[in-house]
Short mmCIF file of C-alpha atoms in Angstrom, two decimals:
data_model
loop_
_atom_site.label_atom_id
_atom_site.label_comp_id
_atom_site.label_asym_id
_atom_site.label_seq_id
_atom_site.Cartn_x
_atom_site.Cartn_y
_atom_site.Cartn_z
CA LYS A 244 -0.05 0.10 -0.20
CA PRO A 245 1.35 3.62 -0.39
CA SER A 246 3.20 4.87 2.44
CA GLN A 247 1.68 8.45 3.74
CA TRP A 248 3.38 10.03 6.44
CA ILE A 249 2.64 13.90 7.53
CA ILE A 250 5.52 15.08 9.86
CA GLY A 251 5.17 18.32 11.84
CA GLY A 252 6.36 20.03 14.95
CA ASP A 253 4.65 20.59 18.11
CA GLY A 254 3.48 24.38 17.39
CA TRP A 255 1.84 22.82 14.24
CA ALA A 256 0.11 19.73 15.77
CA TYR A 257 -1.05 21.31 19.19
CA ASP A 258 -2.07 24.94 18.02
CA ILE A 259 -2.11 26.36 14.62
CA GLY A 260 -2.68 23.09 12.72
CA PHE A 261 -4.43 21.17 15.53
CA GLY A 262 -7.86 21.89 13.79
CA GLY A 263 -6.68 20.00 10.62
CA LEU A 264 -4.74 17.45 12.32
CA ASP A 265 -8.06 16.49 14.18
CA HIS A 266 -9.99 16.50 10.96
CA VAL A 267 -7.54 14.01 9.10
CA LEU A 268 -7.59 11.66 12.44
CA ALA A 269 -11.63 11.78 12.64
CA MET A 270 -11.66 10.90 8.84
CA GLY A 271 -10.37 7.63 9.43
CA GLU A 272 -8.28 7.86 6.18
CA ASP A 273 -4.85 5.52 6.10
CA VAL A 274 -2.56 8.40 7.00
CA ASN A 275 0.29 8.38 9.33
CA VAL A 276 1.42 11.44 11.41
CA LEU A 277 4.86 11.95 12.90
CA VAL A 278 4.78 14.70 15.79
CA LEU A 279 8.17 16.09 16.72
CA ASP A 280 7.56 17.24 20.24
CA THR A 281 10.17 19.95 21.29
CA GLU A 282 7.76 21.63 23.82
CA VAL A 283 8.97 25.13 22.56
CA TYR A 284 5.82 26.41 20.92
CA SER A 285 3.56 28.45 23.18
CA ASN A 286 0.88 25.98 23.82
CA THR A 287 3.51 23.30 24.70
CA GLY A 288 5.87 24.94 27.00
CA GLY A 289 8.70 27.27 26.14
CA GLN A 290 7.38 30.57 24.96
CA SER A 291 5.01 33.15 26.62
CA SER A 292 3.00 34.14 23.47
CA LYS A 293 3.21 33.11 19.87
CA ALA A 294 4.95 36.47 19.18
CA THR A 295 8.07 35.71 21.54
CA PRO A 296 11.31 36.14 19.27
CA THR A 297 13.21 33.00 19.13
CA GLY A 298 16.27 34.28 21.31
CA ALA A 299 13.75 34.72 23.86
CA VAL A 300 12.37 31.26 23.92
CA ALA A 301 14.78 29.83 26.37
CA LYS A 302 13.88 32.33 28.87
CA PHE A 303 10.54 30.77 29.10
CA ALA A 304 7.63 32.95 30.56
CA ALA A 305 9.14 35.02 33.63
CA SER A 306 6.17 34.18 35.90
CA GLY A 307 5.99 30.61 34.93
CA LYS A 308 3.54 29.37 32.16
CA ARG A 309 0.66 27.63 33.81
CA THR A 310 -1.35 26.75 30.71
CA ARG A 311 -1.90 22.98 30.63
CA LYS A 312 -0.96 21.06 27.53
CA LYS A 313 -3.38 19.50 25.22
CA ASP A 314 -3.18 15.69 25.62
CA LEU A 315 -2.79 14.76 21.72
CA GLY A 316 -2.41 10.93 22.51
CA MET A 317 -5.61 10.73 24.68
CA ILE A 318 -7.53 13.01 22.15
CA ALA A 319 -6.69 10.53 19.62
CA MET A 320 -7.43 7.36 21.57
CA SER A 321 -10.81 8.74 22.17
CA TYR A 322 -11.89 7.96 18.75
CA GLY A 323 -11.11 4.34 19.10
CA TYR A 324 -10.17 3.51 15.65
CA VAL A 325 -6.80 5.62 15.64
CA TYR A 326 -3.41 4.20 16.18
CA VAL A 327 -1.38 6.14 18.90
CA ALA A 328 1.98 5.84 20.28
CA SER A 329 4.16 8.06 22.39
CA VAL A 330 7.90 7.55 21.86
CA SER A 331 11.53 8.65 22.84
CA MET A 332 14.15 7.23 20.77
CA GLY A 333 16.75 7.92 23.32
CA ALA A 334 14.75 5.97 25.94
CA ASN A 335 13.88 3.05 23.98
CA LYS A 336 14.90 2.86 20.53
CA ASN A 337 13.06 -0.56 19.92
CA GLN A 338 10.06 0.71 20.94
CA THR A 339 10.24 3.72 18.88
CA LEU A 340 10.90 1.56 15.60
CA LYS A 341 8.02 -0.93 16.71
CA ALA A 342 5.60 1.97 16.90
CA ILE A 343 6.53 3.22 13.53
CA VAL A 344 6.26 -0.12 12.07
CA GLU A 345 2.96 -0.91 13.58
CA ALA A 346 1.73 2.77 12.35
CA GLU A 347 2.52 1.98 8.89
CA ARG A 348 0.92 -1.51 8.88
CA TYR A 349 -2.30 -0.10 10.70
CA PRO A 350 -5.02 0.23 7.84
CA GLY A 351 -6.37 3.43 9.34
CA PRO A 352 -5.16 6.85 10.92
CA SER A 353 -1.87 6.68 13.09
CA LEU A 354 -0.58 9.26 15.50
CA VAL A 355 3.06 8.85 16.72
CA ILE A 356 4.52 11.54 19.22
CA ALA A 357 8.04 11.86 19.72
CA TYR A 358 9.81 13.39 22.40
CA SER A 359 12.46 15.79 20.60
CA PRO A 360 14.52 17.78 22.78
CA CYS A 361 15.60 21.37 21.52
CA ILE A 362 18.71 23.34 21.62
CA ASN A 363 16.59 26.18 22.93
CA HIS A 364 16.03 24.45 26.28
CA GLY A 365 19.77 24.93 26.72
CA ILE A 366 20.33 21.20 25.76
CA ASN A 367 23.68 20.00 24.07
CA MET A 368 22.15 18.49 21.12
CA GLY A 369 24.95 15.92 20.87
CA LYS A 370 23.09 14.56 24.06
CA SER A 371 19.67 14.78 22.96
CA GLN A 372 19.24 11.15 23.13
CA ARG A 373 20.33 11.01 26.70
CA GLU A 374 18.19 13.90 27.54
CA GLY A 375 15.22 11.77 26.12
CA GLN A 376 16.19 8.80 28.20
CA LEU A 377 16.22 11.05 31.31
CA ALA A 378 12.51 12.55 30.55
CA VAL A 379 11.18 8.81 30.62
CA GLU A 380 13.25 7.77 33.63
CA ALA A 381 11.96 10.85 35.62
CA GLY A 382 8.34 10.19 34.53
CA TYR A 383 8.38 13.34 32.41
CA TRP A 384 7.67 11.61 29.23
CA PRO A 385 5.58 8.52 29.01
CA LEU A 386 5.95 5.62 26.50
CA TYR A 387 2.86 3.96 25.35
CA ARG A 388 1.29 2.10 22.13
CA TYR A 389 -2.63 2.23 21.35
CA ASN A 390 -3.29 -0.41 18.87
CA PRO A 391 -7.12 -0.74 18.00
CA GLU A 392 -6.49 -4.13 16.08
CA LEU A 393 -5.76 -5.83 19.65
CA ALA A 394 -9.27 -4.99 20.49
CA LEU A 395 -10.63 -6.82 17.84
CA GLU A 396 -8.82 -9.82 18.84
CA GLY A 397 -10.25 -9.41 22.53
CA LYS A 398 -7.20 -7.99 23.95
CA ASN A 399 -6.41 -4.67 25.63
CA PRO A 400 -5.52 -2.14 22.97
CA PHE A 401 -3.20 -0.03 25.46
CA ILE A 402 0.24 -1.06 26.23
CA LEU A 403 2.30 0.89 28.61
CA ASP A 404 6.01 0.73 27.71
CA SER A 405 7.20 3.12 30.55
CA LYS A 406 8.34 1.68 33.58
CA GLU A 407 7.94 3.18 37.30
CA PRO A 408 10.20 6.37 37.16
CA THR A 409 13.49 6.09 38.97
CA ALA A 410 15.02 9.36 38.35
CA SER A 411 14.43 12.45 39.96
CA PHE A 412 11.51 14.61 38.33
CA ARG A 413 12.78 17.81 39.74
CA ASP A 414 16.39 17.08 38.54
CA PHE A 415 15.24 16.39 35.13
CA LEU A 416 13.42 19.92 35.29
CA MET A 417 16.82 21.65 36.43
CA GLY A 418 18.49 20.60 33.55
CA GLU A 419 16.63 22.64 31.43
CA VAL A 420 17.22 26.24 31.25
CA ARG A 421 13.48 27.35 31.08
CA TYR A 422 12.75 25.59 34.51
CA ALA A 423 16.20 26.64 35.95
CA SER A 424 15.71 30.24 34.94
CA LEU A 425 12.31 30.23 36.42
CA LYS A 426 13.68 28.77 39.75
CA LYS A 427 16.39 31.44 39.98
CA LEU A 428 14.02 34.40 39.30
CA TYR A 429 10.95 32.90 41.34
CA PRO A 430 12.14 30.08 43.74
CA GLU A 431 9.16 29.81 45.77
CA GLN A 432 6.67 29.87 42.73
CA ALA A 433 8.93 27.50 40.82
CA ASP A 434 8.94 25.18 43.83
CA ASP A 435 5.08 25.15 43.69
CA LEU A 436 4.62 24.56 40.11
CA PHE A 437 7.25 22.02 40.20
CA ALA A 438 5.69 19.96 42.80
CA LYS A 439 2.44 20.23 41.15
CA ALA A 440 3.92 19.08 37.75
CA GLU A 441 5.59 16.11 39.35
CA GLN A 442 2.51 15.37 41.05
CA GLU A 443 0.37 15.14 37.56
CA ALA A 444 2.91 13.33 36.23
CA LYS A 445 2.54 10.53 38.83
CA LEU A 446 -1.04 10.50 38.59
CA ARG A 447 -0.88 10.22 34.73
CA TYR A 448 1.61 7.35 35.00
CA GLU A 449 -1.13 5.58 37.46
CA MET A 450 -3.96 6.21 34.96
CA TYR A 451 -1.92 4.68 32.31
CA LYS A 452 -1.11 1.86 34.56
CA ARG A 453 -4.70 1.18 35.29
CA MET A 454 -5.56 1.45 31.55
CA ALA A 455 -2.78 -1.28 30.71
CA ASP A 456 -3.85 -3.50 33.54
CA ASN A 457 -7.59 -3.30 32.55
#
């Protein structure tokens, strides 16, 4: 069959192109979508507004951005007929490749969301694979696959590929300029936001664990 892939960044997938992306998935066409999520766009992390110059991206929003990020994976899974995967090449190469192969084989729409560290977060891009690994180990980025074809076989379509977090969530945050800057400028507010973010990450993992177990 023809192999059709649409590849875009987080600014496109979560914001300016979200309507189009959702339309493609809802139509049920056999199209694969790969989202390279850098978490730098306004609705996904780094900028305080869409008009913020690139040079100011790493500074993040001085007061701490409180807007929650859309959960593309859950939105897509809610249709019930979209193959969905959350991957991080640095954390699990085999899981990433397996997700791409499964998405290609799936006879319907597929969405693969890939954690893609960005240089604007102060990350040495030569170590981006390690950054992707730390994100998963700290519970910051989940790994999972949702394959509707398994449901047709009477199996659970949701597979949680992440393990229980083993690394420090806060240490991971402090490794990125946007969080370290917030901590430096507003230490008390940063501590409050970091604690809430860590708690939400734990609750998200517990939810995924229940989905995988049921």
